[in-house]
Each structure stands twice: as C-alpha cells, then as structure tokens.
PDB file of C-alpha atoms in Angstrom:
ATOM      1  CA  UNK A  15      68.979 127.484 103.403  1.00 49.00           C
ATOM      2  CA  UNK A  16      68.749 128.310  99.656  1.00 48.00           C
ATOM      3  CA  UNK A  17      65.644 129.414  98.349  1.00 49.00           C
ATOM      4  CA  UNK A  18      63.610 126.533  96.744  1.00 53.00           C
ATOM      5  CA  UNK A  19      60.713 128.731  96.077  1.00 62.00           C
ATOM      6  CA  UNK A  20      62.313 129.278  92.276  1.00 66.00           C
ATOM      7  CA  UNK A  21      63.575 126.401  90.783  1.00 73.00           C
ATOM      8  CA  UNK A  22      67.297 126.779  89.424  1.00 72.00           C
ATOM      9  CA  UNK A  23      66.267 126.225  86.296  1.00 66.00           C
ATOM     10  CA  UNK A  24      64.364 128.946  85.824  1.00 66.00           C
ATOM     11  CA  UNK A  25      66.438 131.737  87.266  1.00 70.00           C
ATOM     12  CA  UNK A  26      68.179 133.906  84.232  1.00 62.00           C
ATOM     13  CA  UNK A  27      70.319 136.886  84.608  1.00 60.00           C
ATOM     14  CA  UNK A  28      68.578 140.264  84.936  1.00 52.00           C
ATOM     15  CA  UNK A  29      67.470 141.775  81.740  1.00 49.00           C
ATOM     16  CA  UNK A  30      67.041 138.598  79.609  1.00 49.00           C
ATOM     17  CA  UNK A  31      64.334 136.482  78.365  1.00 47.00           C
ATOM     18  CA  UNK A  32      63.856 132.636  77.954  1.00 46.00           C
ATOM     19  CA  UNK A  33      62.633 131.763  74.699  1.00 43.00           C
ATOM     20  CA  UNK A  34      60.011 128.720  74.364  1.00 47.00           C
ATOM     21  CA  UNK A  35      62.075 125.267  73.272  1.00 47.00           C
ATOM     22  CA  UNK A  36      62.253 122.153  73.189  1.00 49.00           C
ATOM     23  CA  UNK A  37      64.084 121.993  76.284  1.00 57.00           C
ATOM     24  CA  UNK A  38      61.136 123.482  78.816  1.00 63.00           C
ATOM     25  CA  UNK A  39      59.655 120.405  79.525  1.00 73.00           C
ATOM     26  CA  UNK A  40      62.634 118.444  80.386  1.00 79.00           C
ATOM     27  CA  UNK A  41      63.285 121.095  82.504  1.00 82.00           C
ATOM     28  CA  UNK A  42      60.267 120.809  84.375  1.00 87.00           C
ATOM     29  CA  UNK A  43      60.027 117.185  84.792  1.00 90.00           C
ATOM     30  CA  UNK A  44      63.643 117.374  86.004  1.00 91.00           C
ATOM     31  CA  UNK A  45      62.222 120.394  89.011  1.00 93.00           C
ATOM     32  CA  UNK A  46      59.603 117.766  89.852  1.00 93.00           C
ATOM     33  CA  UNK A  47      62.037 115.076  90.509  1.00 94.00           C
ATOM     34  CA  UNK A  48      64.300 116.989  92.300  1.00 96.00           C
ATOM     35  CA  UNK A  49      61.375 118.153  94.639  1.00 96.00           C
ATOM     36  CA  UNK A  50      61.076 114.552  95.236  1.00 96.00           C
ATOM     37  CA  UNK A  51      64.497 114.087  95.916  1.00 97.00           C
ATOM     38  CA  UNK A  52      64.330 116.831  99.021  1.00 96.00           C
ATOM     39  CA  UNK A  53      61.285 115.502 100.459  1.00 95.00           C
ATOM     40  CA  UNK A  54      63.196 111.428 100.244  1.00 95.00           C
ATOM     41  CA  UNK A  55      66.254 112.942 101.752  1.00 96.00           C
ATOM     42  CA  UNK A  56      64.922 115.803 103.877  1.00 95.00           C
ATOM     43  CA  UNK A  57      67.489 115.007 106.859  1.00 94.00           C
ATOM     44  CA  UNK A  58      70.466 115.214 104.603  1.00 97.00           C
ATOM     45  CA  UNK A  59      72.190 118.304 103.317  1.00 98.00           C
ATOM     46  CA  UNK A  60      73.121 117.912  99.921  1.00 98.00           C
ATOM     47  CA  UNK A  61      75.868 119.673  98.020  1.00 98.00           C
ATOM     48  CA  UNK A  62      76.115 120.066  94.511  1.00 97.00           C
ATOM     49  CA  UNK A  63      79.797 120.104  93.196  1.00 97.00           C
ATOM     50  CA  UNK A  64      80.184 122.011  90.142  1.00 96.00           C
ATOM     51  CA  UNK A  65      83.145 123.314  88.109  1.00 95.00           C
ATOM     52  CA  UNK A  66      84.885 122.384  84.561  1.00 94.00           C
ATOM     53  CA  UNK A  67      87.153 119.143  83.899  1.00 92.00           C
ATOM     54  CA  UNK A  68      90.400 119.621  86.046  1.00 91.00           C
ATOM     55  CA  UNK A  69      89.353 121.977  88.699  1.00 94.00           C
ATOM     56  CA  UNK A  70      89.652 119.958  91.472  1.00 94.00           C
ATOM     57  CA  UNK A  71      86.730 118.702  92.705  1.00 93.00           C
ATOM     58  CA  UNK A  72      87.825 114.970  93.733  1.00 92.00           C
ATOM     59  CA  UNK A  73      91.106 116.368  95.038  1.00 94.00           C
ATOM     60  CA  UNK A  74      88.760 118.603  97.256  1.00 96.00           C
ATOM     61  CA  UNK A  75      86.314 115.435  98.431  1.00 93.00           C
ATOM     62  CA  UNK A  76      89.307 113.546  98.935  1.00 94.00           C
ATOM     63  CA  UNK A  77      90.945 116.808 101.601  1.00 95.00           C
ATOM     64  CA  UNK A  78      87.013 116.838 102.679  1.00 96.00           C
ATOM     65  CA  UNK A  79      86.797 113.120 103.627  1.00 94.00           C
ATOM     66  CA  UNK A  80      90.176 113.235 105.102  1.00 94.00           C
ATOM     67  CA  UNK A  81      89.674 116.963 107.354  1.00 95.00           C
ATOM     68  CA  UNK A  82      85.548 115.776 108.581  1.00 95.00           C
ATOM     69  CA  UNK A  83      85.002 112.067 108.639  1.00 90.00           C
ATOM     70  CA  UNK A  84      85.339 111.531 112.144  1.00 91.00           C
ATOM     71  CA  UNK A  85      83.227 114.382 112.182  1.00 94.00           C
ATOM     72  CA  UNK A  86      80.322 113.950 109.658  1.00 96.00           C
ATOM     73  CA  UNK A  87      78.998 111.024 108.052  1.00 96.00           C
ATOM     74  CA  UNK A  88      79.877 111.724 104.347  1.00 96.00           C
ATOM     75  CA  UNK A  89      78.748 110.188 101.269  1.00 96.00           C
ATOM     76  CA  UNK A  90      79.443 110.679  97.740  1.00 94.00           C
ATOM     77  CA  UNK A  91      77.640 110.660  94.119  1.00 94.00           C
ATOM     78  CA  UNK A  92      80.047 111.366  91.724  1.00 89.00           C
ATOM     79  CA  UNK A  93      79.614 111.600  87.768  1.00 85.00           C
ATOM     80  CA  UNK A  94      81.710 111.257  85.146  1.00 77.00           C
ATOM     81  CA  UNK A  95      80.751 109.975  81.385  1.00 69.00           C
ATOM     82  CA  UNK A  96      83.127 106.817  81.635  1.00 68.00           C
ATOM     83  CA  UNK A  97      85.042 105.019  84.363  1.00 68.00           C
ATOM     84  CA  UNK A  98      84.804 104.400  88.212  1.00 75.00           C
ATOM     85  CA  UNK A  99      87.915 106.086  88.780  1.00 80.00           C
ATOM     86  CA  UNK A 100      86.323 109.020  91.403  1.00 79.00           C
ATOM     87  CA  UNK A 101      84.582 107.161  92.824  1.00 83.00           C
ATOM     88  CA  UNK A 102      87.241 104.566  93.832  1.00 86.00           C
ATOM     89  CA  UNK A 103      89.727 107.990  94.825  1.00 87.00           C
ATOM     90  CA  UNK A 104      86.451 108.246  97.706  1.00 84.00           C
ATOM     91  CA  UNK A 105      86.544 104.909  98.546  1.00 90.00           C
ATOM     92  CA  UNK A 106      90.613 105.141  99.127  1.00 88.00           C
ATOM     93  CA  UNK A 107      89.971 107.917 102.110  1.00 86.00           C
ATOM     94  CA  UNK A 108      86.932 105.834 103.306  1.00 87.00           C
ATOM     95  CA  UNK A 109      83.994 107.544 102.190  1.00 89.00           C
ATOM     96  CA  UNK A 110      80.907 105.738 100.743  1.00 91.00           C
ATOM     97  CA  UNK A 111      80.893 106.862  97.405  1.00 91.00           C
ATOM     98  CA  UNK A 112      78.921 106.039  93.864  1.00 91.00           C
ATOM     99  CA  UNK A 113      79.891 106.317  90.644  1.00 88.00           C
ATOM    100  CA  UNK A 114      76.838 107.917  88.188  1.00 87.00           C
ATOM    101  CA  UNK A 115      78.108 106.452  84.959  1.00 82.00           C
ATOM    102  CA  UNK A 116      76.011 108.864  81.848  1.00 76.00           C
ATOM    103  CA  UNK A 117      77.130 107.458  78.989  1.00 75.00           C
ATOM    104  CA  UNK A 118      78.384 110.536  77.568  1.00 67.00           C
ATOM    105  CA  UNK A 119      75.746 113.193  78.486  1.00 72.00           C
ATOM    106  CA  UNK A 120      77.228 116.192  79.883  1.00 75.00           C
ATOM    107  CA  UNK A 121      75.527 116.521  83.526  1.00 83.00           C
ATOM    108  CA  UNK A 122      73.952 114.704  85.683  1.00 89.00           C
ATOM    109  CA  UNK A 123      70.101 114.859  85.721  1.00 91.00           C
ATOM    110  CA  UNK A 124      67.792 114.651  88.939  1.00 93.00           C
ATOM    111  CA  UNK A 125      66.342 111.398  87.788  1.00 93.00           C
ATOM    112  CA  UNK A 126      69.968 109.901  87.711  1.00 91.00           C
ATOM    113  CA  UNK A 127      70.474 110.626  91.526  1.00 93.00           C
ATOM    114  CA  UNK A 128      66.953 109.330  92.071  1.00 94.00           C
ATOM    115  CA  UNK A 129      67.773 106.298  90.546  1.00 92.00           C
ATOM    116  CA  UNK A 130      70.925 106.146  92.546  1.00 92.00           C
ATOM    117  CA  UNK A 131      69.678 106.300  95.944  1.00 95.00           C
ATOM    118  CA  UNK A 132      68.612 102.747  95.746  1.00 92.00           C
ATOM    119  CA  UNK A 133      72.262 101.298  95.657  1.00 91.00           C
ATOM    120  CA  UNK A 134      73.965 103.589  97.945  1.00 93.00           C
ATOM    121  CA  UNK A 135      73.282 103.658 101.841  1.00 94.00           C
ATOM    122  CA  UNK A 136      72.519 107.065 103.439  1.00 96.00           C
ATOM    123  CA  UNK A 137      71.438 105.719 106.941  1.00 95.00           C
ATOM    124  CA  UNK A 138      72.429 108.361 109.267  1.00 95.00           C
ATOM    125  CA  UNK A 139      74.310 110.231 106.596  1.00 97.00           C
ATOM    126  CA  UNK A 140      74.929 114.220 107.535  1.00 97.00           C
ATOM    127  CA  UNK A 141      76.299 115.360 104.101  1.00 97.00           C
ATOM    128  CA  UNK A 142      75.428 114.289 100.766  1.00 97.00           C
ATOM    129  CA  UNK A 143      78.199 115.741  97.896  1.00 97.00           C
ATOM    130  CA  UNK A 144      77.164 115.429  93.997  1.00 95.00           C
ATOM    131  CA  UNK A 145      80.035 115.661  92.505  1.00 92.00           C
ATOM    132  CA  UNK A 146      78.769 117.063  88.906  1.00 93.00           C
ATOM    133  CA  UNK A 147      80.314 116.209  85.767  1.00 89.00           C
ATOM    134  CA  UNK A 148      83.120 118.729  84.319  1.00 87.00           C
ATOM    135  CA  UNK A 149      80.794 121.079  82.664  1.00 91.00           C
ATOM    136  CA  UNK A 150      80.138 125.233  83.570  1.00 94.00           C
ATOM    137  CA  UNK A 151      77.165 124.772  80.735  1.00 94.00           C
ATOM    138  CA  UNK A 152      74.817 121.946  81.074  1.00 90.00           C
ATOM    139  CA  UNK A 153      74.696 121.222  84.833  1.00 92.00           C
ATOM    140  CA  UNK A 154      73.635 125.024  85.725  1.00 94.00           C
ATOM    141  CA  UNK A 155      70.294 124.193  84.382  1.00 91.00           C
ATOM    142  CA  UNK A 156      69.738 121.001  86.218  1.00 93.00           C
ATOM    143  CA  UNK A 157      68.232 121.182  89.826  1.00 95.00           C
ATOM    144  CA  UNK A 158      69.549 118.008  91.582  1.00 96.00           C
ATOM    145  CA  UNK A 159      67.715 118.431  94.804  1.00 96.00           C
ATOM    146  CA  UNK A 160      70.532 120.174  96.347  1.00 97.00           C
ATOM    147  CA  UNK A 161      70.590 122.604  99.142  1.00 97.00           C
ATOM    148  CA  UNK A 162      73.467 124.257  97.384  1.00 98.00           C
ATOM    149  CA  UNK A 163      75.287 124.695  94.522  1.00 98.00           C
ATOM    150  CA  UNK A 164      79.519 125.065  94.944  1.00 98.00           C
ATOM    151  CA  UNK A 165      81.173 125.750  91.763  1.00 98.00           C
ATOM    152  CA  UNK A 166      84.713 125.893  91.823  1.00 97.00           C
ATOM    153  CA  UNK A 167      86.492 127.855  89.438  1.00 98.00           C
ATOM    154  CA  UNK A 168      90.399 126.597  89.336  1.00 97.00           C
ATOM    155  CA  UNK A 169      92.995 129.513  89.410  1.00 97.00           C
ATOM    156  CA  UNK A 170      94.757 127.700  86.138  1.00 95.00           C
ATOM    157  CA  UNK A 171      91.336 128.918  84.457  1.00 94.00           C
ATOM    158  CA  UNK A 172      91.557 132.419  84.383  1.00 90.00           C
ATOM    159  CA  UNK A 173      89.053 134.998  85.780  1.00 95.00           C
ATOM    160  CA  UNK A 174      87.117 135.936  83.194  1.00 95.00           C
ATOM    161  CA  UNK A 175      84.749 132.859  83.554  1.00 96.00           C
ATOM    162  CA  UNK A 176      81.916 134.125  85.983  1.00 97.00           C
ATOM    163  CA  UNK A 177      80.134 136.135  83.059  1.00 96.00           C
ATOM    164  CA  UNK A 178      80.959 133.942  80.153  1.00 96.00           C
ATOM    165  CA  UNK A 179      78.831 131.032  82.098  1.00 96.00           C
ATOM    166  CA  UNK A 180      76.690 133.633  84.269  1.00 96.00           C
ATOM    167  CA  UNK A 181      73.951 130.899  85.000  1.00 96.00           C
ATOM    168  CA  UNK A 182      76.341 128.614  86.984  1.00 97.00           C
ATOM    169  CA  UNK A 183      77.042 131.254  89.225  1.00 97.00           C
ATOM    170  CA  UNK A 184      74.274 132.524  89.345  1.00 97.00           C
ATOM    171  CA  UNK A 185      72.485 129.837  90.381  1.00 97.00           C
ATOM    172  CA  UNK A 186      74.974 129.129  93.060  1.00 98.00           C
ATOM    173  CA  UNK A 187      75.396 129.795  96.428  1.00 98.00           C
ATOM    174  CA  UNK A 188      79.137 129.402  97.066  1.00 98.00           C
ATOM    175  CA  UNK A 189      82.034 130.141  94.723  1.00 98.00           C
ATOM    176  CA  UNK A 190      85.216 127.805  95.751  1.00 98.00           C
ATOM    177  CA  UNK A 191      88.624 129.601  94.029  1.00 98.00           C
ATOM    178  CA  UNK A 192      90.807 126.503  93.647  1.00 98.00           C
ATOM    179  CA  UNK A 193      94.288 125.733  93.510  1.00 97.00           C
ATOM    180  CA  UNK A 194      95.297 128.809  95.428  1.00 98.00           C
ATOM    181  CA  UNK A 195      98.769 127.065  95.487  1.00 97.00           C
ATOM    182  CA  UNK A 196      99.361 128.365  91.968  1.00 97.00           C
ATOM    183  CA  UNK A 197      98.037 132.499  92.017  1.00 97.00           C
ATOM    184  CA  UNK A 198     101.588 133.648  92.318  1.00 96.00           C
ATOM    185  CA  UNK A 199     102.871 131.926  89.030  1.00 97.00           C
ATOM    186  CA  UNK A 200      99.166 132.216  86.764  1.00 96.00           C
ATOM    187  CA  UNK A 201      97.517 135.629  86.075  1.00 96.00           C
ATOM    188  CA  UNK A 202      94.027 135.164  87.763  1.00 97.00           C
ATOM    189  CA  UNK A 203      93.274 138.164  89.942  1.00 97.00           C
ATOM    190  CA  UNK A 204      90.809 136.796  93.021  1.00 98.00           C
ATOM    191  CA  UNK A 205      89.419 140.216  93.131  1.00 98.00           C
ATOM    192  CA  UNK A 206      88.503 140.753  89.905  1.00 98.00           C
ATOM    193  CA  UNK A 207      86.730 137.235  89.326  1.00 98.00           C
ATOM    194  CA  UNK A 208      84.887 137.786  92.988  1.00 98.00           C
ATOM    195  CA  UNK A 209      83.627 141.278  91.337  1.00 98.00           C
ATOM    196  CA  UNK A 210      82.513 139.748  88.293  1.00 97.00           C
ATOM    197  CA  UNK A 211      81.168 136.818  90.167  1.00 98.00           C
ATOM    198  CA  UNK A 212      79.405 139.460  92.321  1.00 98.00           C
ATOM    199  CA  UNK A 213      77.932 141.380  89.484  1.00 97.00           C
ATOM    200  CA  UNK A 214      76.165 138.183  88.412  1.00 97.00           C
ATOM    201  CA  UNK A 215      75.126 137.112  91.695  1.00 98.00           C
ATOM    202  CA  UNK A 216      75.411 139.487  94.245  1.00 97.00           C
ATOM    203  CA  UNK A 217      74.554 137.163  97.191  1.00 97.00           C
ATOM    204  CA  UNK A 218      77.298 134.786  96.371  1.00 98.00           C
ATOM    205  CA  UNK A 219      80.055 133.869  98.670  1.00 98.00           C
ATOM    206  CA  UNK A 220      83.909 133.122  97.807  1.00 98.00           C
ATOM    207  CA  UNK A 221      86.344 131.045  99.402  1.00 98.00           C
ATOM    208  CA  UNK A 222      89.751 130.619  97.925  1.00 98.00           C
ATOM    209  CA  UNK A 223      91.305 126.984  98.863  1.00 98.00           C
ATOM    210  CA  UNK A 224      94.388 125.152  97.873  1.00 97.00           C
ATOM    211  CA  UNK A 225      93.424 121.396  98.015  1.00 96.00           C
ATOM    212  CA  UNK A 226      97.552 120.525  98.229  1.00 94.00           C
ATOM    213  CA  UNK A 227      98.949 123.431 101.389  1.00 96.00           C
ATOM    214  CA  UNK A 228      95.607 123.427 103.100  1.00 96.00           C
ATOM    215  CA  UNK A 229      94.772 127.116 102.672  1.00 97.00           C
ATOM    216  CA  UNK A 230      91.201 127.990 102.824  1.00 98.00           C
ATOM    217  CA  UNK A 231      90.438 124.180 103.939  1.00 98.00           C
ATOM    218  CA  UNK A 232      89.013 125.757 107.655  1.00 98.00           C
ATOM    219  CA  UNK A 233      87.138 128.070 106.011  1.00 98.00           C
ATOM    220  CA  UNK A 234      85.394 125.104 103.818  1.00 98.00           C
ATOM    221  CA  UNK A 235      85.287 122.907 106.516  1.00 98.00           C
ATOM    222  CA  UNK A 236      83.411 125.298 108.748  1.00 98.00           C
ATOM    223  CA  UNK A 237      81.259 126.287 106.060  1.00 98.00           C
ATOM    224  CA  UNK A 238      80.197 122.749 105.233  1.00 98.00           C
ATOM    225  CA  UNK A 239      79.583 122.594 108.950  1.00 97.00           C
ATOM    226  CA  UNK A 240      77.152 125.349 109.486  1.00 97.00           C
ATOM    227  CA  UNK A 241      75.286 124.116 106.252  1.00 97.00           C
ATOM    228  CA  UNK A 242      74.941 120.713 108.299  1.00 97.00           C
ATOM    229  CA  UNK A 243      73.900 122.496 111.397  1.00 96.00           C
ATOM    230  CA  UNK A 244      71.298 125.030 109.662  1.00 94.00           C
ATOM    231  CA  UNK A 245      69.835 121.569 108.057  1.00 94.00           C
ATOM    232  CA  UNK A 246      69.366 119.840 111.047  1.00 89.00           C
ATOM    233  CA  UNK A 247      67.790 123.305 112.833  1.00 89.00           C
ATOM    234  CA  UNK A 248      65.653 123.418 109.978  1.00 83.00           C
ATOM    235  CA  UNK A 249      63.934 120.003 110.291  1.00 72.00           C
ATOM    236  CA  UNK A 250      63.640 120.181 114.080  1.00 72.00           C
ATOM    237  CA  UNK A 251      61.390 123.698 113.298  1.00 65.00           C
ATOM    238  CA  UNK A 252      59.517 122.022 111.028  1.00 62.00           C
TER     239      UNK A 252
END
C-alpha cells in the first residue's frame, strides 16, 4: 500500500521549500476530502491515471477492460474539461464508466470524485481507475483518495519530462512508458527517463507498455492484480 501518512500534496522534492500561498488551504481541504473518500470506499483499490493530453490513457482502460473484466469488476471516473467522449470509449468495452465534466479546470479535485460517487454504482467493484485530466502540473498536487498514482509518460514525449514535472513523479508510485510500439522510430531512451525518474523518486517502478502489440500489457495486468490482492489482505487485517 502507499503511504497515506503524508498527504501527496505536501511531499516536495528534497532540498526545496514551500512558500505560504494562497493555495495551502485548498490544499488541505482537498487532503480532508480525500481521507473521506478512503474511509467511503475502503474495499476498493483506487488508481489514479495520470499523464499529459495524448498519452494514452483511455487507449490503456480500454486494453485494461478488455485483458481483466472477466476477471475484476472495473469501474471508471474519467475527466476531461468538455465532452463524454471517454467515457462512452469505456462503455464500448463494457465497463461502468463516468464522465467528470470540470468546466475547464485543469484536474480533477477530491471533492469532484466525492460528488461523483453518488451516480455511479461501485457494488462489489474490485478496481476503481481515475482517469485524470491531461495535465503533468495541476493534478500532482491533488490527492484523490487513491491508493496509487500511475503516470504515464508516452514515448512520442521525449525523456526529459520526469525532472521538468518532478512532483508528478514523485508523488507516484508507478511510472507506465507508453506507446512502446513507436521507441524504434522516436528518440526517447527508456533508460535514461527511468534514471531521471529514479533520481526524483527512487522507490518508483517502470513498466513500458504498448497499448496497440500488447507488450508490457502482462506486466500491467499482474500489477493491477497484486494491487487488488494487497487491498483486499489489507482490510481482512484490519
């Protein structure tokens, strides 16, 4: 499990300082929200999809939906600032999916899922995705209630991306390399973005996927699975 202790928007790279604004207290009444997310939905593991516009994230639900269904009971939040359109792309592989319409804003805020779970059934759900809007800047700051934070970082991006937006990664668990399909024909080194990634967050893992030949899928499927698994172990414990 990830460590709740610290609340994800307060964790900073090493060596820097947060200076007092206007923002703290937003901040904080987003942490308490999300703590009452994970108490509502304490028998779901919840995943928090982040990455910039482009990178693949519905294209990866979509595989997900498909590869675990029979499976896991899966169901989706997905933001966008306009349209339905991800949320139907769920629908059209048969998972129960929402759209979070915000109007613009940039992320998706904890009291935006809150407000959510009352017009989407989770009875007997296993895995919960948010699927974040396209953003490596706003959304790092905002705790959703998640168990973990994915980012994936698209291979048409370029590697250089982990310390230019060091908060997203470091505030998540898993890094997802996308679009594997295309590493021979863009220059993006996996190494070199899993060292910088590393340097930022040393306990981060990597898993490099293609979405269209079905590399790295397994890997993600099984990793999703164990997540499940150590969520339900947890609970029992308790």
């Amino acid at each position: 499990m990830s460590n709740t202790a610290i609340p994800k928007s307060n964790q900073m790279p090493v060596g820097s300082v947060q200076c007092e604004n206007t923002s703290l207290n937003l901040l904080k009444a987003n942490d308490f929200v999300a703590k009452a997310i994970r108490e509502r939905l304490a028998d779901i593991c919840i995943i928090n999809i982040c990455s910039s516009p482009g990178s693949g994230k519905t294209t990866l639900m979509q595989e997900t939906g498909k590869r675990l269904g029979k499976q896991l009971n899966i169901a989706v939040l997905v933001g966008d600032p306009e349209t339905e359109r991800d949320a139907v792309r769920m629908r059209e592989v048969g998972i129960n999916a929402l759209q979070i319409v915000t109007g613009g804003m940039c992320h998706i805020e904890a009291q935006m899922i809150l407000q959510a779970l009352d017009h989407i059934n989770l009875d007997n759900v296993d895995l919960l995705f948010i699927e974040n809007v396209g953003n490596l800047v706003c959304p790092a700051a905002f705790d959703l209630g998640e168990d973990y934070r994915v980012t994936l970082l698209a291979a048409t991006e370029g590697d250089d991306k982990p310390k230019k937006y060091a908060r997203m990664f470091l505030t998540s668990e898993l890094m997802v390399v996308s679009k594997a399909d295309l590493l021979p024909h863009v220059p993006f080194s996996v190494d070199a973005v899993t060292k910088d990634a590393r340097e930022v967050n040393p306990k981060l893992e990597v898993i490099t996927i293609s979405s269209l030949n079905g590399e790295g899928m397994d890997e993600w499927c099984a990793w999703l699975n164990d997540k499940v698994e150590e969520k339900k172990a947890s609970k029992i414990k308790q």
